[in-house]
Amino acid sequence: MRTSTPLALALTSALASAQFTPTVPIDDRSLSDIYAAARREYTSNSTRPLQVFWGGDAGDQGDGIRTAWAQQFPDIPLNLTVILSKYADTRLDEAFYEGTEYPVVDVAALQTLRDFPRWKTQNRLVYYKPANWEDLLANENDPDGAFLAFSIYSFGTIYFDSSKVSADDVPSTFESFADPRWKGKLILTYPNDDDAVAYLFSLIVSHYGFGWLRALAANDVQWVRGTGTPIFELERQHNDTSSKRALTFTSGSGSSASWGGSKAVEPPEKIMSWPQTVATFAGTPQPETAKLFVSWLVSNDRQNGSSPSVLNSLNEANGVSPYTSNTTIFSGFRTFETDRAGVEWWKNVFEEALDTPQGPDPLAVYPNPSS
Ligand SMILES: *[C@@H]1O[C@H](CO)[C@@H](O)[C@H](O)[C@H]1NC(C)=O
Ligand SMILES: *[C@@H]1O[C@H](CO)[C@@H](O)[C@H](O)[C@H]1NC(C)=O
Ligand SMILES: *[C@@H]1O[C@H](CO)[C@@H](O)[C@H](O)[C@H]1NC(C)=O
Ligand SMILES: *[C@@H]1O[C@H](CO)[C@@H](O)[C@H](O)[C@H]1NC(C)=O
Ligand SMILES: *[C@@H]1O[C@H](CO)[C@@H](O)[C@H](O)[C@H]1NC(C)=O
């Protein structure tokens, strides 16, 4: 969709209110067939690498997927940029309103769930249903195939430096962290800088009250931007015996270091999780490669190992479901983050207690590897 003139913009908004969507068939090709089509597309058009925005806040969050892609699809370069979801959508929207020839990226995988329905009504997304469409969590996808959930992310698991705190001493409720016993020991992400962390904090504060937030604020927490940052900071301070910093609960993962441990909260305490969502942008010069990327993300091989996954059959085989965990709220985040007035209200609660988020974009501190 080109929108280089006011007339085109007017036409776009007229189209946007027309809700016709094409019915696309499920793509029944195998990954190797799609790879062959993508290779033809790449060589005959000798185009750029597939351009992907990958919502995240530390460059290394893209390493696993870059490596796995390069191993499985070596003939097609992937330019995967880790970027804060709330900046990725802005970049995409600015380019759209400026009427650039191509979308900024072919594919975006983001946390900002509210964007996808809007982009659909603006006719900016490609309708696509990968081969295992019927096996995907139906409630998390656009029924017409404009976007789909490809992974379940979560915040709220407690990660700790086991050389500084023993697993037995790590609490299994968030309530404990307001206790002076944990003074100077926590590293946490500003909840007013990341909607998913905001949602987690909204659950905790709703449970334990504003007094909990005030006590936490008085507990000498090291507040940081980014959910990768607490783990980097724990690592950096690990060998520093004068640092007591030992725990976080605002990172997505963090027990891989030799000193790292993790603990799940116990019922009735709950953490948050959400379906990270992916879409392909209309006007991509590499539609087949984009199909390959999306199909591969939700393929059985990539989903097997995630628990829960976005495939019903795997969840059934593993006896898990994102919907029935008694320590995880899965479906609340979409509602929370779509209600921008509600998010603003919570951000002000957090800002009043914790101040505005300080520091640069975490990706300026923990950058992408040069591609
Ligand atoms: C090359 O790109 C154009 C769109 O830019 C597309 O229509 C065409 O099918 C592509 N060629 C191949 C072989 O995929
Ligand atoms: C990779 O993506 C970034 C961010 O969109 C862009 O600035 C850069 O030019 C791209 N590089 C290549 C080789 O496509
Ligand atoms: C901490 O010390 C260990 C050796 O005890 C070393 O392997 C590691 O690289 C050090 N970590 C940092 C961040 O300096
Ligand atoms: C998932 O992976 C495990 C271990 O590699 C394997 O045994 C199992 O068959 C796989 N399940 C499916 C459904 O592919
Ligand atoms: C739910 O919580 C209880 C503890 O209250 C635990 O024993 C049980 O295993 C949990 N069930 C599931 C499905 O996680």
Coordinates of C-alpha atoms and ligand atoms in Angstrom, one line a residue:
M1 CA 0.0 0.0 0.0
R2 CA 1.6 3.3 -1.1
T3 CA 0.4 6.4 0.6
S4 CA 2.5 9.1 -0.8
T5 CA -0.2 11.7 -1.3
P6 CA -3.1 13.0 0.9
L7 CA -5.5 11.5 -1.6
A8 CA -3.9 8.1 -1.1
L9 CA -4.1 8.5 2.6
A10 CA -7.8 9.4 2.3
L11 CA -8.3 6.3 0.2
T12 CA -6.4 4.2 2.8
S13 CA -8.7 5.3 5.6
A14 CA -11.7 4.6 3.4
L15 CA -10.4 1.1 2.7
A16 CA -9.6 0.7 6.4
S17 CA -13.2 0.8 7.3
A18 CA -14.1 -1.8 4.7
Q19 CA -13.8 -5.1 6.5
F20 CA -13.5 -7.4 3.4
T21 CA -10.8 -9.9 4.0
P22 CA -9.8 -12.6 1.5
T23 CA -10.2 -16.2 2.5
V24 CA -6.7 -17.7 2.1
P25 CA -6.2 -21.4 1.9
I26 CA -3.9 -23.2 4.4
D27 CA -0.4 -23.5 2.9
D28 CA 0.0 -27.3 2.7
R29 CA 3.6 -27.2 1.4
S30 CA 6.4 -28.7 3.4
L31 CA 9.1 -26.4 4.8
S32 CA 11.6 -27.7 2.2
D33 CA 9.1 -26.8 -0.6
I34 CA 8.7 -23.3 0.8
Y35 CA 12.5 -23.0 1.2
A36 CA 12.8 -23.9 -2.5
A37 CA 10.3 -21.2 -3.5
A38 CA 12.1 -18.7 -1.2
R39 CA 15.5 -19.6 -2.8
R40 CA 14.1 -18.9 -6.2
E41 CA 12.7 -15.6 -5.0
Y42 CA 16.0 -14.7 -3.5
T43 CA 18.2 -15.6 -6.5
S44 CA 15.9 -14.3 -9.3
N45 CA 15.3 -11.0 -7.6
S46 CA 18.7 -10.9 -5.9
T47 CA 17.1 -9.0 -3.1
R48 CA 18.1 -8.0 0.4
P49 CA 18.1 -10.4 3.3
L50 CA 14.8 -11.0 4.9
Q51 CA 14.2 -8.1 7.2
V52 CA 12.7 -8.9 10.6
F53 CA 12.0 -6.8 13.7
W54 CA 12.2 -9.0 16.7
G55 CA 10.7 -7.4 19.8
G56 CA 13.2 -7.5 22.7
D57 CA 15.5 -5.4 24.8
A58 CA 19.0 -7.1 24.5
G59 CA 20.9 -8.0 21.3
D60 CA 21.6 -11.5 22.5
Q61 CA 17.8 -12.2 22.5
G62 CA 18.1 -12.7 18.7
D63 CA 21.2 -15.0 18.8
G64 CA 19.3 -18.3 19.1
I65 CA 16.9 -17.6 16.2
R66 CA 19.7 -16.2 14.0
T67 CA 21.8 -19.3 14.5
A68 CA 19.0 -21.7 14.0
W69 CA 17.9 -20.0 10.8
A70 CA 21.4 -19.9 9.4
Q71 CA 21.8 -23.6 10.1
Q72 CA 18.5 -24.6 8.5
F73 CA 18.2 -22.1 5.7
P74 CA 21.8 -21.2 4.8
D75 CA 21.0 -19.9 1.3
I76 CA 18.9 -17.0 2.5
P77 CA 20.4 -14.3 4.8
L78 CA 18.3 -13.1 7.6
N79 CA 18.6 -9.6 9.0
L80 CA 16.9 -9.9 12.4
T81 CA 17.0 -6.7 14.4
V82 CA 16.2 -6.9 18.1
I83 CA 14.3 -3.7 18.9
L84 CA 11.9 -2.6 21.7
S85 CA 8.4 -3.5 20.4
K86 CA 7.1 -0.1 21.3
Y87 CA 9.8 1.5 19.1
A88 CA 9.4 -1.1 16.3
D89 CA 5.7 -0.2 15.8
T90 CA 6.6 3.5 15.8
R91 CA 9.2 2.9 13.1
L92 CA 6.7 0.9 11.0
D93 CA 4.0 3.5 11.4
E94 CA 6.2 6.4 10.5
A95 CA 7.3 4.7 7.3
F96 CA 3.7 3.8 6.5
Y97 CA 2.5 7.4 6.9
E98 CA 5.5 8.8 5.0
G99 CA 4.7 6.4 2.1
T100 CA 8.0 4.6 1.8
E101 CA 8.2 2.2 -1.2
Y102 CA 8.6 -0.9 1.0
P103 CA 7.6 -1.6 4.6
V104 CA 10.6 -1.1 6.9
V105 CA 10.7 -4.8 7.5
D106 CA 9.0 -7.9 5.9
V107 CA 8.1 -9.5 9.2
A108 CA 7.6 -8.2 12.8
A109 CA 7.4 -10.3 15.9
L110 CA 6.2 -8.1 18.8
Q111 CA 4.8 -7.7 22.2
T112 CA 2.5 -4.8 21.3
L113 CA -0.6 -7.0 20.7
R114 CA -2.8 -4.0 20.2
D115 CA -1.1 -3.0 17.0
F116 CA -2.0 -6.1 14.9
P117 CA -5.8 -5.6 14.6
R118 CA -5.2 -1.9 13.7
W119 CA -2.6 -2.9 11.0
K120 CA -5.1 -5.4 9.7
T121 CA -7.9 -2.8 9.3
Q122 CA -5.3 -0.5 7.6
N123 CA -4.8 -3.3 5.1
R124 CA -1.1 -3.5 5.9
L125 CA -0.8 -7.2 6.7
V126 CA -0.4 -10.3 4.5
Y127 CA -3.1 -13.0 5.1
Y128 CA -1.3 -16.3 5.6
K129 CA -2.1 -19.6 7.2
P130 CA 0.8 -22.0 7.7
A131 CA 0.4 -25.7 7.3
N132 CA -0.4 -26.4 11.0
W133 CA -2.9 -23.6 11.2
E134 CA -5.6 -25.8 12.7
D135 CA -3.3 -26.9 15.5
L136 CA -2.4 -23.3 16.6
L137 CA -4.0 -21.7 19.7
A138 CA -7.1 -20.4 17.9
N139 CA -7.9 -17.7 20.4
E140 CA -4.6 -16.0 19.9
N141 CA -4.6 -15.7 16.1
D142 CA -6.5 -13.6 13.6
P143 CA -9.1 -15.9 12.2
D144 CA -8.3 -14.6 8.7
G145 CA -4.5 -15.2 9.0
A146 CA -3.4 -11.6 9.3
F147 CA -1.3 -12.4 12.5
L148 CA -0.6 -15.3 14.8
A149 CA 0.9 -16.2 18.1
F150 CA 4.3 -18.0 17.7
S151 CA 5.6 -18.2 21.3
I152 CA 4.6 -17.8 24.9
Y153 CA 6.7 -15.3 26.8
S154 CA 6.5 -14.6 30.5
F155 CA 7.8 -12.5 33.4
G156 CA 7.6 -13.2 37.0
T157 CA 9.9 -16.3 37.5
I158 CA 12.5 -15.4 40.1
Y159 CA 16.1 -15.7 39.0
F160 CA 19.0 -15.4 41.4
D161 CA 22.7 -15.6 41.9
S162 CA 23.1 -18.8 43.9
S163 CA 26.5 -17.7 45.2
K164 CA 24.8 -14.8 47.0
V165 CA 21.5 -16.3 48.1
S166 CA 20.6 -19.9 48.6
A167 CA 17.7 -21.5 46.8
D168 CA 16.0 -22.3 50.1
D169 CA 16.1 -18.6 51.1
V170 CA 14.6 -17.4 47.9
P171 CA 10.9 -16.6 48.5
S172 CA 8.1 -18.0 46.4
T173 CA 5.9 -14.9 46.8
F174 CA 6.4 -11.4 45.6
E175 CA 5.1 -10.1 48.9
S176 CA 8.4 -11.0 50.5
F177 CA 10.4 -8.6 48.4
A178 CA 9.0 -5.6 50.2
D179 CA 10.6 -6.9 53.4
P180 CA 13.7 -5.0 54.5
R181 CA 15.5 -8.4 54.4
W182 CA 15.8 -7.9 50.6
K183 CA 17.1 -4.4 50.8
G184 CA 19.8 -3.7 48.3
K185 CA 19.5 -7.2 46.8
L186 CA 17.0 -6.7 43.9
I187 CA 17.6 -5.6 40.3
L188 CA 14.2 -4.9 38.6
T189 CA 13.0 -3.4 35.3
Y190 CA 11.0 -0.2 35.6
P191 CA 7.4 -1.3 35.3
N192 CA 6.6 2.1 33.6
D193 CA 8.9 1.3 30.7
D194 CA 7.6 -2.1 29.5
D195 CA 3.9 -3.0 29.3
A196 CA 4.4 -6.7 30.2
V197 CA 6.3 -5.7 33.4
A198 CA 3.6 -3.1 34.0
Y199 CA 1.0 -5.8 33.8
L200 CA 3.0 -8.1 36.2
F201 CA 3.3 -5.2 38.7
S202 CA -0.4 -4.4 38.3
L203 CA -1.2 -7.9 39.4
I204 CA 1.1 -7.8 42.4
V205 CA 0.0 -4.3 43.5
S206 CA -3.7 -5.4 43.1
H207 CA -2.9 -8.3 45.3
Y208 CA -0.8 -6.7 48.0
G209 CA -1.8 -3.0 47.8
F210 CA 0.0 0.3 47.2
G211 CA 1.9 -0.2 50.5
W212 CA 3.8 -3.1 48.9
L213 CA 4.9 -0.8 46.1
R214 CA 6.0 1.9 48.5
A215 CA 7.9 -0.6 50.6
L216 CA 9.6 -2.0 47.5
A217 CA 10.5 1.6 46.5
A218 CA 12.2 2.1 49.9
N219 CA 14.1 -1.2 49.6
D220 CA 17.1 0.1 47.6
V221 CA 16.2 -1.7 44.4
Q222 CA 18.4 -1.1 41.4
W223 CA 15.9 -0.1 38.8
V224 CA 16.9 -0.6 35.1
R225 CA 15.5 -0.3 31.6
G226 CA 15.1 -3.6 29.7
T227 CA 14.2 -7.1 30.9
G228 CA 17.6 -8.4 29.7
T229 CA 19.4 -5.9 31.8
P230 CA 18.8 -7.4 35.3
I231 CA 20.6 -10.6 34.2
F232 CA 23.5 -8.7 32.6
E233 CA 23.8 -6.7 35.8
L234 CA 23.7 -9.8 38.0
E235 CA 26.4 -11.2 35.8
R236 CA 28.5 -8.1 36.0
Q237 CA 28.2 -7.9 39.8
H238 CA 28.6 -11.6 40.3
N239 CA 32.3 -11.6 41.1
D240 CA 32.1 -8.3 43.1
T241 CA 31.9 -9.4 46.7
S242 CA 30.9 -5.9 47.8
S243 CA 27.7 -6.1 45.8
K244 CA 24.7 -7.8 47.4
R245 CA 22.6 -7.7 44.3
A246 CA 21.3 -11.2 43.8
L247 CA 17.7 -11.4 42.5
T248 CA 15.3 -10.3 39.8
F249 CA 11.8 -11.3 38.7
T250 CA 11.5 -9.1 35.6
S251 CA 13.6 -11.2 33.2
G252 CA 12.3 -13.7 30.7
S253 CA 15.2 -16.2 31.4
G254 CA 18.4 -16.1 33.4
S255 CA 19.4 -19.3 35.0
S256 CA 21.8 -20.4 32.2
A257 CA 24.9 -19.0 33.9
S258 CA 26.7 -21.4 36.2
W259 CA 25.8 -19.3 39.2
G260 CA 22.1 -18.9 38.1
G261 CA 19.1 -20.4 39.8
S262 CA 15.4 -20.0 39.3
K263 CA 12.4 -20.4 41.4
A264 CA 8.7 -20.4 40.4
V265 CA 6.2 -18.6 42.5
E266 CA 3.6 -20.7 44.3
P267 CA -0.2 -20.5 44.2
P268 CA -2.1 -18.4 44.8
E269 CA 0.7 -16.1 43.5
K270 CA 0.6 -15.7 39.7
I271 CA 3.0 -14.5 37.1
M272 CA 2.0 -13.1 33.7
S273 CA 2.5 -14.6 30.2
W274 CA 1.4 -13.6 26.7
P275 CA 1.4 -14.8 23.1
Q276 CA 4.2 -13.0 21.3
T277 CA 2.7 -12.3 17.9
V278 CA 4.1 -12.2 14.3
A279 CA 2.8 -10.7 11.1
T280 CA 4.1 -10.1 7.5
F281 CA 3.7 -6.7 6.0
A282 CA 1.9 -6.1 2.7
G283 CA 4.3 -5.0 0.0
T284 CA 7.1 -7.2 1.1
P285 CA 9.4 -8.0 -1.9
Q286 CA 10.0 -11.4 -0.3
P287 CA 6.6 -13.0 0.3
E288 CA 7.8 -16.6 0.0
T289 CA 10.7 -16.0 2.4
A290 CA 8.3 -14.4 4.9
K291 CA 6.1 -17.4 4.6
L292 CA 9.1 -19.6 5.3
F293 CA 10.0 -17.6 8.4
V294 CA 6.5 -17.7 9.8
S295 CA 5.9 -21.4 9.0
W296 CA 9.3 -22.3 10.5
L297 CA 8.5 -20.3 13.8
V298 CA 5.4 -22.4 14.4
S299 CA 6.7 -25.7 13.0
N300 CA 6.5 -28.7 15.2
D301 CA 10.3 -28.9 15.5
R302 CA 10.7 -25.4 16.8
Q303 CA 7.7 -25.6 19.1
N304 CA 8.7 -29.0 20.6
G305 CA 10.6 -28.1 23.7
S306 CA 8.6 -25.1 24.6
S307 CA 6.2 -25.8 27.4
P308 CA 3.5 -24.7 26.9
S309 CA 3.9 -24.1 23.1
V310 CA 1.5 -22.6 20.6
L311 CA 0.5 -26.0 19.2
N312 CA -2.4 -27.7 20.9
S313 CA -1.2 -31.2 19.9
L314 CA 2.1 -30.7 21.7
N315 CA 0.4 -29.2 24.8
E316 CA -1.9 -32.2 24.9
A317 CA 1.0 -34.6 24.6
N318 CA 2.8 -32.8 27.4
G319 CA -0.2 -32.4 29.6
V320 CA 0.1 -28.6 29.7
S321 CA -1.9 -25.6 28.5
P322 CA -1.2 -21.9 28.8
Y323 CA -4.8 -21.4 29.8
T324 CA -4.9 -23.8 32.8
S325 CA -1.7 -23.1 34.7
N326 CA -2.5 -22.2 38.2
T327 CA 0.5 -19.9 38.6
T328 CA 0.3 -18.0 35.2
I329 CA -2.3 -15.6 33.9
F330 CA -2.1 -15.9 30.1
S331 CA -5.1 -14.1 28.7
G332 CA -5.1 -10.9 30.7
F333 CA -2.2 -9.1 29.0
R334 CA -4.1 -8.5 25.7
T335 CA -6.9 -6.8 27.5
F336 CA -4.5 -4.9 29.8
E337 CA -2.2 -3.5 27.1
T338 CA -5.0 -2.6 24.7
D339 CA -6.6 -0.4 27.3
R340 CA -4.2 2.5 26.9
A341 CA -6.0 4.7 29.5
G342 CA -5.6 1.9 32.0
V343 CA -1.9 1.5 31.2
E344 CA -1.4 5.2 31.6
W345 CA -3.1 5.1 35.0
W346 CA -0.7 2.3 36.1
K347 CA 2.3 4.1 34.7
N348 CA 1.5 7.1 36.7
V349 CA 1.2 5.0 39.9
F350 CA 4.6 3.5 39.1
E351 CA 6.2 6.9 38.2
E352 CA 5.0 8.5 41.4
A353 CA 6.5 5.7 43.5
L354 CA 9.7 5.0 41.4
D355 CA 10.3 8.0 39.2
T356 CA 10.5 8.1 35.4
P357 CA 12.6 5.3 33.8
Q358 CA 16.2 6.4 33.7
G359 CA 18.9 5.5 31.2
P360 CA 19.3 4.9 27.5
D361 CA 17.5 2.4 25.3
P362 CA 18.9 -0.9 26.7
L363 CA 19.7 -1.9 23.1
A364 CA 22.2 1.0 23.0
V365 CA 23.9 -0.6 26.0
Y366 CA 23.5 -4.2 25.0
P367 CA 23.7 -3.9 21.2
N368 CA 23.0 -6.2 18.4
P369 CA 26.0 -8.1 17.0
S370 CA 27.1 -6.4 13.8
S371 CA 25.4 -8.1 10.9
Ligands
LIG1 C1 10.4 -11.0 -7.6 O1 9.7 -10.0 -6.9 C2 8.4 -9.6 -7.4 C3 7.8 -8.6 -6.5 O2 8.7 -7.6 -6.2 C4 7.5 -10.8 -7.4 O3 6.2 -10.5 -8.0 C5 8.1 -12.0 -8.2 O4 7.3 -13.1 -8.1 C6 9.5 -12.3 -7.6 N1 10.1 -13.3 -8.4 C7 10.2 -14.6 -8.0 C8 10.9 -15.6 -8.9 O5 9.8 -14.9 -6.9
LIG2 C1 19.3 -4.7 8.7 O1 18.2 -4.0 9.4 C2 18.6 -2.8 9.9 C3 17.4 -2.2 10.7 O2 16.2 -2.2 10.0 C4 18.9 -1.9 8.8 O3 19.3 -0.6 9.3 C5 20.1 -2.4 8.0 O4 20.3 -1.7 6.9 C6 19.7 -3.9 7.5 N1 20.9 -4.5 6.9 C7 20.8 -5.2 5.8 C8 22.1 -5.8 5.3 O5 19.8 -5.5 5.3
LIG3 C1 33.9 -14.2 37.4 O1 34.9 -15.1 37.8 C2 35.0 -16.3 37.1 C3 36.1 -17.2 37.7 O2 35.9 -17.4 39.0 C4 35.3 -16.0 35.6 O3 35.2 -17.2 34.9 C5 34.2 -15.1 35.1 O4 34.5 -14.7 33.8 C6 34.1 -13.8 36.0 N1 33.0 -13.0 35.5 C7 33.1 -11.8 35.3 C8 31.8 -11.1 34.8 O5 34.1 -11.1 35.3
LIG4 C1 9.5 -33.8 20.7 O1 10.8 -34.0 20.9 C2 11.1 -35.2 21.7 C3 12.5 -35.2 22.1 O2 13.4 -34.8 21.1 C4 10.7 -36.4 20.8 O3 10.9 -37.6 21.5 C5 9.2 -36.3 20.5 O4 8.8 -37.3 19.6 C6 8.9 -34.9 19.8 N1 7.5 -34.8 19.7 C7 6.9 -34.5 18.5 C8 5.4 -34.4 18.6 O5 7.5 -34.3 17.5
LIG5 C1 -1.8 -26.1 41.3 O1 -1.4 -25.7 42.6 C2 -1.2 -26.7 43.6 C3 -0.7 -26.1 44.9 O2 -1.7 -25.3 45.4 C4 -0.2 -27.7 43.1 O3 0.0 -28.8 44.0 C5 -0.7 -28.3 41.8 O4 0.3 -29.2 41.2 C6 -0.9 -27.2 40.8 N1 -1.5 -27.7 39.6 C7 -1.0 -27.5 38.3 C8 -1.8 -28.1 37.2 O5 0.0 -26.8 38.1

